[in-house]
Amino acid sequence: MMWRILLLFTLTSRVCGTFVVTVGQSSYQAEENQNISLDWTFTRPDPFRISYVYILCEKIPDQRVLYRLFEGDEVPQSEDKQFSGRVQSDRDVLREGRLRLHVSRLRTEDSGLYECEVITHQGRGSDRCNLTVSAAVGRPEPRPYNDWLILVGLGSVAAAVAVVVAIIVVLVKQQSSKRPPVSPSSDIYNQLRLIQILKSV
Ligand SMILES: *[C@@H]1O[C@H](CO)[C@@H](O)[C@H](O)[C@H]1NC(C)=O
């Protein structure tokens, strides 16, 4: 009887509170292309056996798997392709009851709510954090259509300038063709004046 009460007490205490998962920070801020470490701590099971540890970390609400540990083994193939090759777990700190995930080369679409659930033979729990990844300053994301717009814009400006120059050239030519040639007659005029001046002297 006593044994049954004790067993019941142990079972309920395991379910209702002695096993706790807590996120290190409820909110993280980072810039695109930076690396970040997301931290969770969980009640260290005693005795600790890595094969009794199950972890599932997901980006919610789209449920993209960030990290999965099944009976102590990492399952990279179940990671969503958004995170593939970008998430590493610090295995050494796991046995201290810490889950540390290094996420490298952050993207703006990594922004969102993340939840890690830890299950051990002593209970289960989960906690969430929010990650905000801002676009890198001074290095805007490539926008291919803008290049075309700039090219088209420059092209039209060049065409307009060419048309204006052509009109000016035509107008100047028309003006100069209306005017009688100046230099030969003025030469004659000067020569005549010179002759007149010489005669009068
Ligand atoms: C980010 O992580 C990657 C891969 O782990 C590493 O090669 C790179 O040096 C890290 N960058 C910084 C700034 O820590």
Coordinates of C-alpha atoms and ligand atoms in Angstrom, one line a residue:
M1 CA 0.0 0.0 0.0
M2 CA 2.7 2.4 1.0
W3 CA 4.7 1.5 -2.1
R4 CA 1.6 2.3 -4.3
I5 CA 1.1 5.7 -2.7
L6 CA 4.8 6.5 -3.1
L7 CA 4.6 5.4 -6.8
L8 CA 1.5 7.5 -7.4
F9 CA 3.2 10.5 -5.7
T10 CA 6.4 10.0 -7.9
L11 CA 4.3 9.7 -11.1
T12 CA 2.2 12.8 -10.4
S13 CA 5.1 14.9 -9.3
R14 CA 7.0 14.0 -12.4
V15 CA 4.1 15.0 -14.6
C16 CA 3.1 18.1 -12.6
G17 CA 6.1 20.3 -12.2
T18 CA 9.4 18.8 -11.2
F19 CA 10.5 18.5 -14.8
V20 CA 10.8 22.0 -16.2
V21 CA 12.0 23.4 -19.6
T22 CA 12.9 27.1 -19.6
V23 CA 14.1 29.2 -22.5
G24 CA 17.2 31.3 -21.9
Q25 CA 15.8 34.4 -23.4
S26 CA 12.2 34.9 -24.4
S27 CA 13.2 37.1 -27.3
Y28 CA 16.3 37.3 -29.6
Q29 CA 17.3 40.0 -32.0
A30 CA 19.9 39.5 -34.8
E31 CA 20.8 40.7 -38.2
E32 CA 20.8 38.7 -41.5
N33 CA 23.9 36.5 -42.1
Q34 CA 24.8 36.6 -38.4
N35 CA 25.0 33.5 -36.2
I36 CA 23.0 33.1 -33.0
S37 CA 22.7 30.7 -30.1
L38 CA 19.3 29.8 -28.8
D39 CA 19.3 28.4 -25.3
W40 CA 17.0 26.2 -23.3
T41 CA 17.5 24.6 -19.9
F42 CA 15.7 21.5 -18.7
T43 CA 15.6 19.6 -15.4
R44 CA 18.6 17.3 -15.6
P45 CA 17.3 13.7 -15.3
D46 CA 19.0 11.7 -12.7
P47 CA 20.5 9.3 -13.6
F48 CA 21.3 11.0 -16.9
R49 CA 21.0 8.8 -20.0
I50 CA 21.3 10.4 -23.3
S51 CA 19.3 7.6 -24.9
Y52 CA 16.3 8.6 -22.7
V53 CA 16.3 12.1 -24.2
Y54 CA 13.9 13.2 -26.9
I55 CA 14.0 16.8 -28.2
L56 CA 11.9 18.4 -30.8
C57 CA 12.4 22.1 -31.8
E58 CA 10.1 23.7 -34.2
K59 CA 9.4 27.0 -35.7
I60 CA 5.7 27.6 -35.1
P61 CA 3.0 28.0 -36.4
D62 CA 4.3 26.6 -39.7
Q63 CA 5.9 23.6 -37.8
R64 CA 9.2 23.7 -39.6
V65 CA 11.6 21.4 -37.7
L66 CA 14.7 23.1 -36.6
Y67 CA 16.3 20.3 -34.5
R68 CA 15.4 16.8 -33.5
L69 CA 17.0 14.4 -31.0
F70 CA 15.6 10.9 -30.9
E71 CA 16.8 8.6 -28.1
G72 CA 19.9 10.7 -27.9
D73 CA 20.6 10.6 -31.7
E74 CA 20.3 13.7 -33.8
V75 CA 18.0 13.3 -36.8
P76 CA 19.2 15.9 -39.3
Q77 CA 17.1 14.4 -42.1
S78 CA 13.9 15.5 -40.3
E79 CA 15.1 19.1 -40.3
D80 CA 13.2 21.5 -42.6
K81 CA 15.2 22.5 -45.6
Q82 CA 15.0 26.1 -44.5
F83 CA 17.4 25.1 -41.7
S84 CA 19.4 22.3 -43.2
G85 CA 23.1 22.6 -42.6
R86 CA 22.6 25.7 -40.5
V87 CA 21.8 24.3 -37.0
Q88 CA 24.3 22.7 -34.7
S89 CA 23.7 21.5 -31.2
D90 CA 26.2 21.7 -28.4
R91 CA 26.2 18.0 -27.3
D92 CA 28.5 18.6 -24.3
V93 CA 26.1 20.8 -22.5
L94 CA 23.1 18.4 -23.0
R95 CA 24.1 16.3 -20.0
E96 CA 24.1 19.4 -17.8
G97 CA 20.5 19.9 -18.8
R98 CA 21.1 22.6 -21.4
L99 CA 20.1 22.7 -25.0
R100 CA 22.1 25.1 -27.0
L101 CA 21.4 25.5 -30.7
H102 CA 23.7 27.4 -32.9
V103 CA 21.9 28.8 -36.0
S104 CA 24.2 30.2 -38.6
R105 CA 23.8 32.5 -41.6
L106 CA 20.5 33.9 -40.3
R107 CA 17.8 34.8 -42.9
T108 CA 15.0 37.3 -42.5
E109 CA 12.5 34.5 -43.0
D110 CA 14.0 32.8 -39.9
S111 CA 12.1 35.4 -37.8
G112 CA 9.3 33.8 -35.8
L113 CA 8.3 31.9 -32.7
Y114 CA 10.4 28.8 -31.8
E115 CA 9.4 26.0 -29.4
C116 CA 11.5 23.2 -28.0
E117 CA 10.0 20.3 -26.3
V118 CA 12.2 18.0 -24.2
I119 CA 11.0 14.5 -23.1
T120 CA 13.0 12.3 -20.7
H121 CA 12.1 9.4 -18.5
Q122 CA 11.5 11.9 -15.8
G123 CA 8.9 14.1 -17.6
R124 CA 8.3 16.5 -20.4
G125 CA 8.1 20.2 -20.9
S126 CA 8.5 22.9 -23.5
D127 CA 9.1 26.6 -23.8
R128 CA 9.1 29.2 -26.6
C129 CA 11.2 32.2 -27.7
N130 CA 10.8 34.8 -30.3
L131 CA 13.5 35.5 -32.9
T132 CA 13.6 38.7 -35.0
V133 CA 16.1 38.8 -37.9
S134 CA 16.4 42.2 -39.5
A135 CA 17.9 42.9 -42.9
A136 CA 21.6 43.7 -43.0
V137 CA 22.2 47.4 -42.9
G138 CA 23.9 48.9 -46.0
R139 CA 23.5 45.7 -47.9
P140 CA 19.9 45.6 -49.3
E141 CA 18.6 42.3 -50.6
P142 CA 19.1 41.9 -54.4
R143 CA 16.1 43.2 -56.3
P144 CA 16.5 42.1 -59.9
Y145 CA 13.6 44.2 -61.3
N146 CA 15.1 47.4 -60.0
D147 CA 18.2 46.9 -62.3
W148 CA 15.9 46.7 -65.3
L149 CA 13.9 49.7 -64.2
I150 CA 17.2 51.7 -63.8
L151 CA 18.4 50.6 -67.3
V152 CA 15.0 51.5 -68.9
G153 CA 15.0 54.8 -67.1
L154 CA 18.6 55.7 -68.2
G155 CA 17.7 54.6 -71.7
S156 CA 14.7 56.9 -71.9
V157 CA 16.7 59.8 -70.5
A158 CA 19.5 59.2 -73.1
A159 CA 16.9 59.0 -75.9
A160 CA 15.3 62.3 -74.8
V161 CA 18.7 64.0 -74.6
A162 CA 19.6 62.8 -78.1
V163 CA 16.2 64.1 -79.5
V164 CA 16.8 67.5 -77.8
V165 CA 20.4 67.7 -79.2
A166 CA 19.2 66.8 -82.7
I167 CA 16.5 69.5 -82.6
I168 CA 19.1 72.1 -81.4
V169 CA 21.5 71.1 -84.2
V170 CA 18.7 71.4 -86.9
L171 CA 17.6 74.8 -85.5
V172 CA 21.2 76.2 -85.4
K173 CA 21.8 75.0 -89.0
Q174 CA 18.6 76.7 -90.2
Q175 CA 19.5 79.9 -88.4
S176 CA 23.1 80.0 -89.9
S177 CA 21.8 79.2 -93.4
K178 CA 19.5 82.2 -93.3
R179 CA 22.3 84.5 -92.4
P180 CA 24.6 85.6 -95.3
P181 CA 28.2 84.5 -94.9
V182 CA 29.9 87.1 -92.8
S183 CA 33.6 86.7 -92.9
P184 CA 34.4 87.1 -96.7
S185 CA 32.3 90.2 -97.1
S186 CA 33.7 91.7 -93.9
D187 CA 37.2 91.0 -95.2
I188 CA 36.4 93.0 -98.3
Y189 CA 34.8 95.7 -96.2
N190 CA 38.0 95.9 -94.1
Q191 CA 40.2 96.1 -97.2
L192 CA 38.0 98.8 -98.6
R193 CA 38.2 100.8 -95.3
L194 CA 42.0 100.3 -95.3
I195 CA 42.2 101.6 -98.8
Q196 CA 40.0 104.6 -97.9
I197 CA 42.1 105.4 -94.8
L198 CA 45.4 105.1 -96.8
K199 CA 44.0 107.4 -99.5
S200 CA 42.8 110.0 -97.0
V201 CA 46.2 110.2 -95.3
Ligands
LIG1 C1 29.0 31.5 -38.2 O1 28.9 30.1 -38.3 C2 29.6 29.6 -39.3 C3 29.3 28.1 -39.4 O2 29.2 27.6 -38.1 C4 31.1 29.9 -39.2 O3 31.8 29.4 -40.3 C5 31.3 31.4 -39.2 O4 32.6 31.7 -38.9 C6 30.4 32.0 -38.1 N1 30.5 33.5 -38.2 C7 30.6 34.3 -37.1 C8 30.6 35.7 -37.4 O5 30.8 33.8 -36.0

